[in-house]
mmCIF file of C-alpha atoms in Angstrom:
data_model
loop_
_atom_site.group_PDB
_atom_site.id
_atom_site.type_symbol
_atom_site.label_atom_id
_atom_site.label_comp_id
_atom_site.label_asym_id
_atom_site.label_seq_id
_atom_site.Cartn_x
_atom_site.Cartn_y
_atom_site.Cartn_z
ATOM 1 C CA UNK A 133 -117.406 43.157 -145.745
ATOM 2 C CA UNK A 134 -117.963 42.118 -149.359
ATOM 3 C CA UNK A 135 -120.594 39.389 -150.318
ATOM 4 C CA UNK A 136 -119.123 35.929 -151.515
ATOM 5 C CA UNK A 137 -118.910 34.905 -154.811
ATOM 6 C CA UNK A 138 -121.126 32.308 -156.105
ATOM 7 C CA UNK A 139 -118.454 30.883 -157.757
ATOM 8 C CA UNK A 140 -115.966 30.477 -154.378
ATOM 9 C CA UNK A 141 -119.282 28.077 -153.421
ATOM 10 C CA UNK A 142 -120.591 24.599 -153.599
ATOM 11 C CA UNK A 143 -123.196 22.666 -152.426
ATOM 12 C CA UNK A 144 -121.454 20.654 -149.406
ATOM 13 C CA UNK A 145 -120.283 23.348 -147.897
ATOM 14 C CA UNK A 146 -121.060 24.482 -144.051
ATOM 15 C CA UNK A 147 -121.791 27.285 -142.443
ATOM 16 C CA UNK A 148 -120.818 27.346 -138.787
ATOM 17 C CA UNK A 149 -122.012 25.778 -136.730
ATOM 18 C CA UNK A 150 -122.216 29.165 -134.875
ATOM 19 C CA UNK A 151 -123.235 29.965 -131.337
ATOM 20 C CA UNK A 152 -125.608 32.897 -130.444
ATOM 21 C CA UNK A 153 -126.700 33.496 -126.569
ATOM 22 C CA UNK A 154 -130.517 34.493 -125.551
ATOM 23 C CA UNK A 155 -131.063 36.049 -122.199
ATOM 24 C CA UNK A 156 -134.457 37.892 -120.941
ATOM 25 C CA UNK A 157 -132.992 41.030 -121.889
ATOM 26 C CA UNK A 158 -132.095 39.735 -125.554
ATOM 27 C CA UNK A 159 -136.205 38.841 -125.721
ATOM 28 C CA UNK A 160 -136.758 42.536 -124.288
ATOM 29 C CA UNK A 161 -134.886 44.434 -127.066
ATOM 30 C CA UNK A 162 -136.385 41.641 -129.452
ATOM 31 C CA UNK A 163 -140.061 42.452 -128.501
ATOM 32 C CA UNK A 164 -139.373 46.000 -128.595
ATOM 33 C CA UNK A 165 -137.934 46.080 -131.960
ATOM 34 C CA UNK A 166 -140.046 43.815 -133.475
ATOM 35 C CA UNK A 167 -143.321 44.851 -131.828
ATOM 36 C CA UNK A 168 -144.462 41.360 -130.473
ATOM 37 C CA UNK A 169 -145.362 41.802 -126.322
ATOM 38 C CA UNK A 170 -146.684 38.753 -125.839
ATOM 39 C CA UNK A 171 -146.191 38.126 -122.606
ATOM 40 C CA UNK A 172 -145.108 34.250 -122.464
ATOM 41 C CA UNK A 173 -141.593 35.783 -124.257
ATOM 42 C CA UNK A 174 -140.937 38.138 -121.191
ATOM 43 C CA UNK A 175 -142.955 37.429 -117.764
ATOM 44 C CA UNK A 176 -142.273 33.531 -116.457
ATOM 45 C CA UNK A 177 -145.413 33.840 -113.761
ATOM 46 C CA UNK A 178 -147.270 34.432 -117.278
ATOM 47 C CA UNK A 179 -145.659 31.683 -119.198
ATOM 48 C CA UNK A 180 -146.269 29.215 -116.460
ATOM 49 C CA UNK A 181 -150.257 30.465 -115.904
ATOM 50 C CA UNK A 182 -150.104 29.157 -119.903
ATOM 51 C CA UNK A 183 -148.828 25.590 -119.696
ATOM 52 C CA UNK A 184 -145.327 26.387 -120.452
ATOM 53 C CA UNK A 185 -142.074 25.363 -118.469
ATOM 54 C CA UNK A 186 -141.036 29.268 -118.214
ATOM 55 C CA UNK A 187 -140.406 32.218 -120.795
ATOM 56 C CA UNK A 188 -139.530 31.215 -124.299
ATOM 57 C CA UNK A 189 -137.769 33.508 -126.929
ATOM 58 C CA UNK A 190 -139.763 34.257 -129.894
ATOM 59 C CA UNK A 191 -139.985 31.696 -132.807
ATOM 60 C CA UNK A 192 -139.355 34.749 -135.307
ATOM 61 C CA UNK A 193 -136.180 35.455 -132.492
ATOM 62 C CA UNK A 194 -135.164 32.173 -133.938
ATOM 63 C CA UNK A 195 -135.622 32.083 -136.951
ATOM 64 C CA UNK A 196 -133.947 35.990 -136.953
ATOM 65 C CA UNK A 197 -130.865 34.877 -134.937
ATOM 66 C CA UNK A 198 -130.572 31.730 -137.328
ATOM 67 C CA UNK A 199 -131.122 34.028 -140.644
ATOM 68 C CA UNK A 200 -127.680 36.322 -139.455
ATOM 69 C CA UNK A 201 -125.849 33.298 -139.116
ATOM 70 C CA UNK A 202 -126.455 32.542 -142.535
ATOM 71 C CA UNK A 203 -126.165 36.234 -143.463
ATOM 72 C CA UNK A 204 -122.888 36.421 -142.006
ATOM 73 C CA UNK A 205 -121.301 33.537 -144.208
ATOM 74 C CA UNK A 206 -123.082 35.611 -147.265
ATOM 75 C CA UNK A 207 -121.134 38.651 -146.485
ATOM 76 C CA UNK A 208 -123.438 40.711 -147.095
ATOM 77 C CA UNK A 209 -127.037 40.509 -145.448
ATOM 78 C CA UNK A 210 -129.311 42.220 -148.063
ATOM 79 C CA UNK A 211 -128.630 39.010 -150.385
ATOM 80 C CA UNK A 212 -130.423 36.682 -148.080
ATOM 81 C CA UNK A 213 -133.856 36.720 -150.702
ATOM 82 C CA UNK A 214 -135.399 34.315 -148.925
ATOM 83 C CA UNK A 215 -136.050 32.724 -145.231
ATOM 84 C CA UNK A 216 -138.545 30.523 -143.823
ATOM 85 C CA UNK A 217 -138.905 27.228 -141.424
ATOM 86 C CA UNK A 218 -141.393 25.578 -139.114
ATOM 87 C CA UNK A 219 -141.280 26.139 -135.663
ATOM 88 C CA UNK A 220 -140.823 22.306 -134.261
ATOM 89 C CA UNK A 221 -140.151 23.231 -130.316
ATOM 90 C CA UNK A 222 -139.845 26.502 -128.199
ATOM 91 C CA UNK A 223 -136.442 27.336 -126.995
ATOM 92 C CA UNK A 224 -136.730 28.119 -123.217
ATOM 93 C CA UNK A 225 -134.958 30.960 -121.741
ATOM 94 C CA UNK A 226 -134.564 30.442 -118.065
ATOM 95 C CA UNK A 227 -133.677 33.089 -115.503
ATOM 96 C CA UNK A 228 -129.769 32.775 -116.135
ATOM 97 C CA UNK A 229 -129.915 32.723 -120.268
ATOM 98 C CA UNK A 230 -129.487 30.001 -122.955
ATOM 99 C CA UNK A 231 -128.415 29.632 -126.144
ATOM 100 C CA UNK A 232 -128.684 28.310 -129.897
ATOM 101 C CA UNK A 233 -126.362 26.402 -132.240
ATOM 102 C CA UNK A 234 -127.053 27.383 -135.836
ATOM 103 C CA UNK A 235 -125.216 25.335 -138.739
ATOM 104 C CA UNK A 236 -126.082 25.356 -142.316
ATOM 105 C CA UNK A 237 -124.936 23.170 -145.674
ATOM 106 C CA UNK A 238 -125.288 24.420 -148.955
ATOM 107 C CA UNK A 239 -128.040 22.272 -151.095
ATOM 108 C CA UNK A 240 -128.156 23.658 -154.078
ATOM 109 C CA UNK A 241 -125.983 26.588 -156.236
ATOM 110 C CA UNK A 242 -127.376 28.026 -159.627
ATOM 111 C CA UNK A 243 -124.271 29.873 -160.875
ATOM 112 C CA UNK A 244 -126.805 31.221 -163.545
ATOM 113 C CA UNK A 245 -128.717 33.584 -160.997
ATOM 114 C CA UNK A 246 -126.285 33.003 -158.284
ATOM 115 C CA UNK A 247 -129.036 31.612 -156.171
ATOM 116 C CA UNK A 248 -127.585 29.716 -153.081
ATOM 117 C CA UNK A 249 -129.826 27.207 -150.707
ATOM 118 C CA UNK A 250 -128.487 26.737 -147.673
ATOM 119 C CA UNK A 251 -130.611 24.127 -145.031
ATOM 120 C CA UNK A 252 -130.226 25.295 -141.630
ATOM 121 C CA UNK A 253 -130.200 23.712 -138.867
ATOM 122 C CA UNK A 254 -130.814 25.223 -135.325
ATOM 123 C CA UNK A 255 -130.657 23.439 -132.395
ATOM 124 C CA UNK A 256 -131.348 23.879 -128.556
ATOM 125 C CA UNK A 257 -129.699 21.778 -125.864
ATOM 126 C CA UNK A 258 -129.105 18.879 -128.696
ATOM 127 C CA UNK A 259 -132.764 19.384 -130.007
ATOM 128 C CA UNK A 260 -134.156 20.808 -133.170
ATOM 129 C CA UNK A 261 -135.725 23.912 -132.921
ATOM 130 C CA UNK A 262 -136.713 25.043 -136.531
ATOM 131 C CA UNK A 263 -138.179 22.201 -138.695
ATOM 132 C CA UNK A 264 -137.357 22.507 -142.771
ATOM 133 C CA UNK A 265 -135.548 25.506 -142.294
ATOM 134 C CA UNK A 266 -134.047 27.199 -145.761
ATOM 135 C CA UNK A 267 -132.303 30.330 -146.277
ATOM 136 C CA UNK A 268 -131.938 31.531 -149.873
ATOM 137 C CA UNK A 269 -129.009 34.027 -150.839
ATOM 138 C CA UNK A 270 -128.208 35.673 -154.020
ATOM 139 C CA UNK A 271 -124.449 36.035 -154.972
ATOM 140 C CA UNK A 272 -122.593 37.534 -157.754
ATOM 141 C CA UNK B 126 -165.945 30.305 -131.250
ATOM 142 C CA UNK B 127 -164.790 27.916 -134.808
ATOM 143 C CA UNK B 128 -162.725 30.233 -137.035
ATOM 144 C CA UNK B 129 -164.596 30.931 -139.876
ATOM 145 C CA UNK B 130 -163.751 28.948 -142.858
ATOM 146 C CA UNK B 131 -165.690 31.964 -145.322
ATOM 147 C CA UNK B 132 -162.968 34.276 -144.843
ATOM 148 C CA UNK B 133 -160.613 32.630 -147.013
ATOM 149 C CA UNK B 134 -159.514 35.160 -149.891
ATOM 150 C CA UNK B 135 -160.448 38.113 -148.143
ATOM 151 C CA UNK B 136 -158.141 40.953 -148.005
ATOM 152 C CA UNK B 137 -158.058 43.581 -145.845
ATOM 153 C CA UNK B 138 -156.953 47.320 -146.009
ATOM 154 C CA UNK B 139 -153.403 48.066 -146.189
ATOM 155 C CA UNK B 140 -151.447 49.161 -142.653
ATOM 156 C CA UNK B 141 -151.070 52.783 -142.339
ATOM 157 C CA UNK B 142 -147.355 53.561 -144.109
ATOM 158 C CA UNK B 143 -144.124 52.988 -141.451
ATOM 159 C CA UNK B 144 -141.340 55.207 -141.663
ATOM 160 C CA UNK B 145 -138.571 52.623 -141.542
ATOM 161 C CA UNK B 146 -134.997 54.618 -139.918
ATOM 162 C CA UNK B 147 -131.863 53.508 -138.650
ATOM 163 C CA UNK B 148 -132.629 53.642 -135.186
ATOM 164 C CA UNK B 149 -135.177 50.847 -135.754
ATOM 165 C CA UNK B 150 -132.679 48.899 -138.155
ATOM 166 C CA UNK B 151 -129.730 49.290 -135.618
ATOM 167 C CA UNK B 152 -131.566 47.730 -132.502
ATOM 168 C CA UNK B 153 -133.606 44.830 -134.820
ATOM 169 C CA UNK B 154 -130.067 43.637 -135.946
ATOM 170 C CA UNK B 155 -128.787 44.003 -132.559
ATOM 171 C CA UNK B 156 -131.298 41.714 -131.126
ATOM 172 C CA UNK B 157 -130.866 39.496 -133.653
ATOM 173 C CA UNK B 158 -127.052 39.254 -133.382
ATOM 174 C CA UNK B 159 -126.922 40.703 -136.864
ATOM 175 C CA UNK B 160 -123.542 41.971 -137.353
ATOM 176 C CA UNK B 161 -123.069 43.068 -140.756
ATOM 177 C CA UNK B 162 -122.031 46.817 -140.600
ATOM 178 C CA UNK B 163 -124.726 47.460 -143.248
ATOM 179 C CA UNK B 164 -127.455 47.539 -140.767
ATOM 180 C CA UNK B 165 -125.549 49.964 -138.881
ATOM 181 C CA UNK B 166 -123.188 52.307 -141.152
ATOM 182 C CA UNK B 167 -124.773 54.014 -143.489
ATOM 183 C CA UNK B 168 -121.617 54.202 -145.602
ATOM 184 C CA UNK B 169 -120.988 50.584 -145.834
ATOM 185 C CA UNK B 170 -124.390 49.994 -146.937
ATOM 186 C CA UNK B 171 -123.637 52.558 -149.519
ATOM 187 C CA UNK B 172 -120.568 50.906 -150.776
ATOM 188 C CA UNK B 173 -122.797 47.958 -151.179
ATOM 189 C CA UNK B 174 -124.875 49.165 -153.240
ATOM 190 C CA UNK B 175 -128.240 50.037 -150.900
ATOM 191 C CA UNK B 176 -129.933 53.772 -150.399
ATOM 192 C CA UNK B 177 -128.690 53.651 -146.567
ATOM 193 C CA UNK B 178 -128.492 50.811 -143.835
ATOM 194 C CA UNK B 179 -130.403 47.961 -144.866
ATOM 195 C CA UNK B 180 -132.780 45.543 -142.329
ATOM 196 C CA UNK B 181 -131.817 42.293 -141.457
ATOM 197 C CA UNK B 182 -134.262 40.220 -143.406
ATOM 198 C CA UNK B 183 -136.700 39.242 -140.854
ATOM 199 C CA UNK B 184 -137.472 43.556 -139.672
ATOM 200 C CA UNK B 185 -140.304 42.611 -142.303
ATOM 201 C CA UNK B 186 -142.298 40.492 -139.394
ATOM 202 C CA UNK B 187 -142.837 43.696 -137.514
ATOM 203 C CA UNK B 188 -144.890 45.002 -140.385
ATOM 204 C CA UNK B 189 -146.364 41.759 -141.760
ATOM 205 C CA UNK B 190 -147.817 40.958 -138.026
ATOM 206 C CA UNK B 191 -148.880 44.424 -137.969
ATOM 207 C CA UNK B 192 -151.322 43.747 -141.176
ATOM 208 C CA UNK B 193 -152.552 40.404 -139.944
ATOM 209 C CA UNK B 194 -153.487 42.180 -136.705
ATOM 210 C CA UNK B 195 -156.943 43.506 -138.639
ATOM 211 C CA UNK B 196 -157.664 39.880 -139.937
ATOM 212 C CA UNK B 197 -156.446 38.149 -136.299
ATOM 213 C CA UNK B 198 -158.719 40.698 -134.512
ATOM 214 C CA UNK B 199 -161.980 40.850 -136.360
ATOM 215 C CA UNK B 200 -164.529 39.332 -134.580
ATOM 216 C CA UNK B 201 -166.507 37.899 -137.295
ATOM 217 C CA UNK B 202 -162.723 35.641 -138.062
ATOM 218 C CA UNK B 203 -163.367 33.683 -135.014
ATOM 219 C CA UNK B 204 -159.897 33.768 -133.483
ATOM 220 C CA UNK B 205 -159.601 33.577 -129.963
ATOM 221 C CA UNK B 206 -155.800 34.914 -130.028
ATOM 222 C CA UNK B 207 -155.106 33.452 -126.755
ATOM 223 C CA UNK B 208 -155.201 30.235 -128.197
ATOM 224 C CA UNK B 209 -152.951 30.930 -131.220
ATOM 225 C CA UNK B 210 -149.047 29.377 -132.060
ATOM 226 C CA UNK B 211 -146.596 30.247 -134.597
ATOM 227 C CA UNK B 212 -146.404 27.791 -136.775
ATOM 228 C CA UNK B 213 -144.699 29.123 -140.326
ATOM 229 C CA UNK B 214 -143.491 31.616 -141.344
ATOM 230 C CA UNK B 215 -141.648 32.228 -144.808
ATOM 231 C CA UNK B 216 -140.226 35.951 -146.641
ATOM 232 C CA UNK B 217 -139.274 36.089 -149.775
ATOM 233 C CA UNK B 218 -137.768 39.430 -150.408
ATOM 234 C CA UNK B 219 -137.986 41.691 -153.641
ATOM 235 C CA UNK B 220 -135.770 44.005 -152.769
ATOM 236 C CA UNK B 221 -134.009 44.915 -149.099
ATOM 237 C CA UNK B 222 -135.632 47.107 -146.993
ATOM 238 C CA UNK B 223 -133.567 50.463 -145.809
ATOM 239 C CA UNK B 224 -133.987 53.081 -143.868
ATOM 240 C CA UNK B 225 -136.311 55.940 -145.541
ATOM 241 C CA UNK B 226 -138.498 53.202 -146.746
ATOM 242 C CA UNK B 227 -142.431 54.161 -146.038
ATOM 243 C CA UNK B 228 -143.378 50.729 -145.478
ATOM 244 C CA UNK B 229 -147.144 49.255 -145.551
ATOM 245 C CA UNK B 230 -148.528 45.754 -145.775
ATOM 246 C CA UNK B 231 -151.583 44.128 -147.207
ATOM 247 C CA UNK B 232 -152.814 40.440 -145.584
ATOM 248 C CA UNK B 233 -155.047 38.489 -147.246
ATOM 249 C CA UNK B 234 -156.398 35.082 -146.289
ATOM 250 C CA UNK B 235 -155.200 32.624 -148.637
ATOM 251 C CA UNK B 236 -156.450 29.388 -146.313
ATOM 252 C CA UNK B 237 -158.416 27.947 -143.633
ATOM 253 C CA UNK B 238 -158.018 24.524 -142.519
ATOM 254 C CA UNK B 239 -159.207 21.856 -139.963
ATOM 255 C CA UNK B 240 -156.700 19.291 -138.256
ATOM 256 C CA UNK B 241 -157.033 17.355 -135.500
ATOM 257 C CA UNK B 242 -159.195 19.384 -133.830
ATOM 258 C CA UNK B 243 -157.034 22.427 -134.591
ATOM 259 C CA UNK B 244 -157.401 25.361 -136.999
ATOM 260 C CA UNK B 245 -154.579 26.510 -139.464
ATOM 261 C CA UNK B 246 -154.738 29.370 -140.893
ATOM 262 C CA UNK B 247 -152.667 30.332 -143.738
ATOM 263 C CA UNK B 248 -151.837 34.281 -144.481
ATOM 264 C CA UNK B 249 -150.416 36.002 -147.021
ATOM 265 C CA UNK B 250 -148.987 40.253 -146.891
ATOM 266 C CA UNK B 251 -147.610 42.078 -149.388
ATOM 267 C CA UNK B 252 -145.079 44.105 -148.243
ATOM 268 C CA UNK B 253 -144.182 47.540 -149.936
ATOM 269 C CA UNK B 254 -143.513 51.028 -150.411
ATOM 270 C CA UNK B 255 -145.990 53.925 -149.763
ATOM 271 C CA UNK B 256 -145.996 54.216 -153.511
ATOM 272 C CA UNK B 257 -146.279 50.729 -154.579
ATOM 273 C CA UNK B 258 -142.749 49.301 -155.015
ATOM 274 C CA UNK B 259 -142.974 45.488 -153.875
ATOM 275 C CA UNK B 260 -140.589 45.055 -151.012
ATOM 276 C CA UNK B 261 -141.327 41.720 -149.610
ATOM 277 C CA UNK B 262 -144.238 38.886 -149.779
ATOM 278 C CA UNK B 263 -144.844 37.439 -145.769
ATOM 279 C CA UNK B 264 -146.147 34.045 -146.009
ATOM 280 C CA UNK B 265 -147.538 32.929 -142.257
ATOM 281 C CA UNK B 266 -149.091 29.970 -141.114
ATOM 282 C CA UNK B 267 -151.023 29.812 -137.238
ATOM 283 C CA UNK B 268 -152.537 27.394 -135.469
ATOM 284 C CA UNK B 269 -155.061 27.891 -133.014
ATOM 285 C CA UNK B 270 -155.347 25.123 -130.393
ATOM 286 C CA UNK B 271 -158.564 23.726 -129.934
ATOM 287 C CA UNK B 272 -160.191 23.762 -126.734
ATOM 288 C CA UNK B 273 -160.707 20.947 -124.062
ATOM 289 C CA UNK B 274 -164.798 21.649 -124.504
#
C-alpha cells in the first residue's frame, strides 16, 4: 500500500462511508490493548448499576475505529498527524454486537506541506457519535 | 470532594519508559480494524519508510492515560474517578510511534473549570522517547459529573 498523493486530492472529496462492526469481544481485545478496564465497556450488570442502557464501547474505540477509516483512504497510516473529536453520545454494544458508519470529506488541502483535513463523521444507528471530529494527514 | 482548582499547571513525574513491540501494535490495530500491513509486517513498514511496524495513531492513549493516572489519582486533585466521562480527546503526532520505541509520558494540568455544576478538566502529556525525542502531544479533556448532594 503506498500513501496518496496530495496532489490526486481535493477538498470535496469523501471517504467512505465505511462500515466497522463492535461486538463484546471487539471491546475485550480493545481494553486489553489499550489498557482501559473500566468495567461499563465489558460487564452489562455493571453498566446498568451506573445509569447506562448496557455496555458501551470505548469513546477512544471510536474515535480509533473512525481514525483507520481515515487511515485507510491515506494509504498509509503513519501520515495521519493528527486526530481528535468530542465524544457527543456512547455507542451501545448489546449482547448480539453493533456497529459504526464512518464517512469523511476533505476540508481543506495545503499542497505546500501536503497537509490534508478531513471532517469525519461517525454515526450510530442514524446518530452522531463523535462531535467536531478532524483527522489531519500528511501526503507527499 | 470539589476538584481542586490550584492544581492547574502542575506537572507530574514522567511514566516509567514502555517498551513499545509488535505484539502490542498487531492486536491495538486489530481492535481497531486497522488494516494497513504496516502495523503488522515489519517489511512493509520498512518500505515505507518507518524503523519497523508502526502504531495506529491512537496506541498513544494507552500511554497518555497511563500519565494522567498520577494526576487522576492524587488525593489532594479531588477526583472522585467514579464520577468521571470522556469528553476530548485530541493527538497531534511528531513522529509515528514503532515498535522498539521506549515510550514515557509527562501530564500536566493545563485547566480547571466549573460548568453547570460540573468540573472539566483539561490535560496535557507529552509523549516521547526514553531519551527525549518528542513522539506525540495528548491533549484530554474530562468531566466529572457533579453529584445529586
Amino acid at each position: 500500500m503506498a500513501a496518496r498523493r496530495v496532489t490526486e486530492v481535493a477538498v470535496g472529496d469523501v471517504i467512505g462511508p465505511v462500515t466497522v462492526p463492535v461486538t463484546r469481544a471487539t471491546l475485550a481485545a480493545y481494553a486489553e490493548a489499550s489498557g482501559d478496564q473500566n468495567p461499563i465497556h465489558q460487564d452489562e450488570d455493571f453498566a446498568r448499576s451506573v445509569g447506562l442502557p448496557d455496555v458501551i464501547a470505548h469513546g477512544m474505540w471510536t474515535l480509533g475505529a473512525s481514525g483507520s477509516v481515515v487511515a485507510d483512504w491515506a494509504g498509509d497510516a503513519g501520515r495521519v498527524v493528527e486526530l481528535g473529536t468530542r465524544f457527543t453520545k456512547p455507542v451501545v454494544v448489546p449482547v448480539g454486537g453493533s456497529e459504526i458508519v464512518v464517512e469523511g470529506a476533505v476540508k481543506a488541502v495545503d499542497a505546500g506541506s501536503g497537509r490534508v483535513t478531513v471532517d469525519v463523521t461517525t454515526t450510530c444507528e442514524g446518530e452522531k457519535v463523535l462531535g467536531r471530529c478532524v483527522a489531519v494527514v500528511r501526503l507527499d | 470532594m470539589a476538584v481542586n482548582p490550584d492544581f492547574v499547571g502542575r506537572s507530574y513525574p514522567s511514566t516509567e519508559p514502555y517498551a513499545v513491540d509488535a505484539a502490542l501494535i498487531a492486536s491495538f490495530a486489530a481492535a481497531v480494524g486497522a488494516h494497513d500491513p504496516v502495523h503488522t509486517d515489519a517489511e512493509a513498514a520498512r518500505a515505507a519508510g518507518y524503523a519497523d511496524v508502526v502504531a495506529p495513531p491512537t496506541l498513544v492513549v494507552r500511554f497518555s492515560q497511563e500519565a494522567e493516572r498520577a494526576y487522576v489519582t492524587d488525593p489532594d486533585a479531588g477526583i472522585d474517578y467514579t464520577r468521571v466521562v470522556h469528553g476530548e480527546q485530541r493527538f497531534v503526532h511528531h513522529r509515528p510511534i514503532t515498535a522498539g520505541d521506549e515510550v514515557t509520558g509527562t501530564t500536566t494540568v493545563d485547566a480547571v473549570r466549573q460548568a453547570g455544576g460540573h468540573a472539566m478538566i483539561t490535560t496535557r502529556t507529552e509523549i516521547s522517547t526514553a531519551s527525549g525525542e518528542a513522539l506525540a502531544t495528548s491533549m484530554s479533556t474530562i468531566v466529572v459529573r457533579g453529584g445529586e448532594d
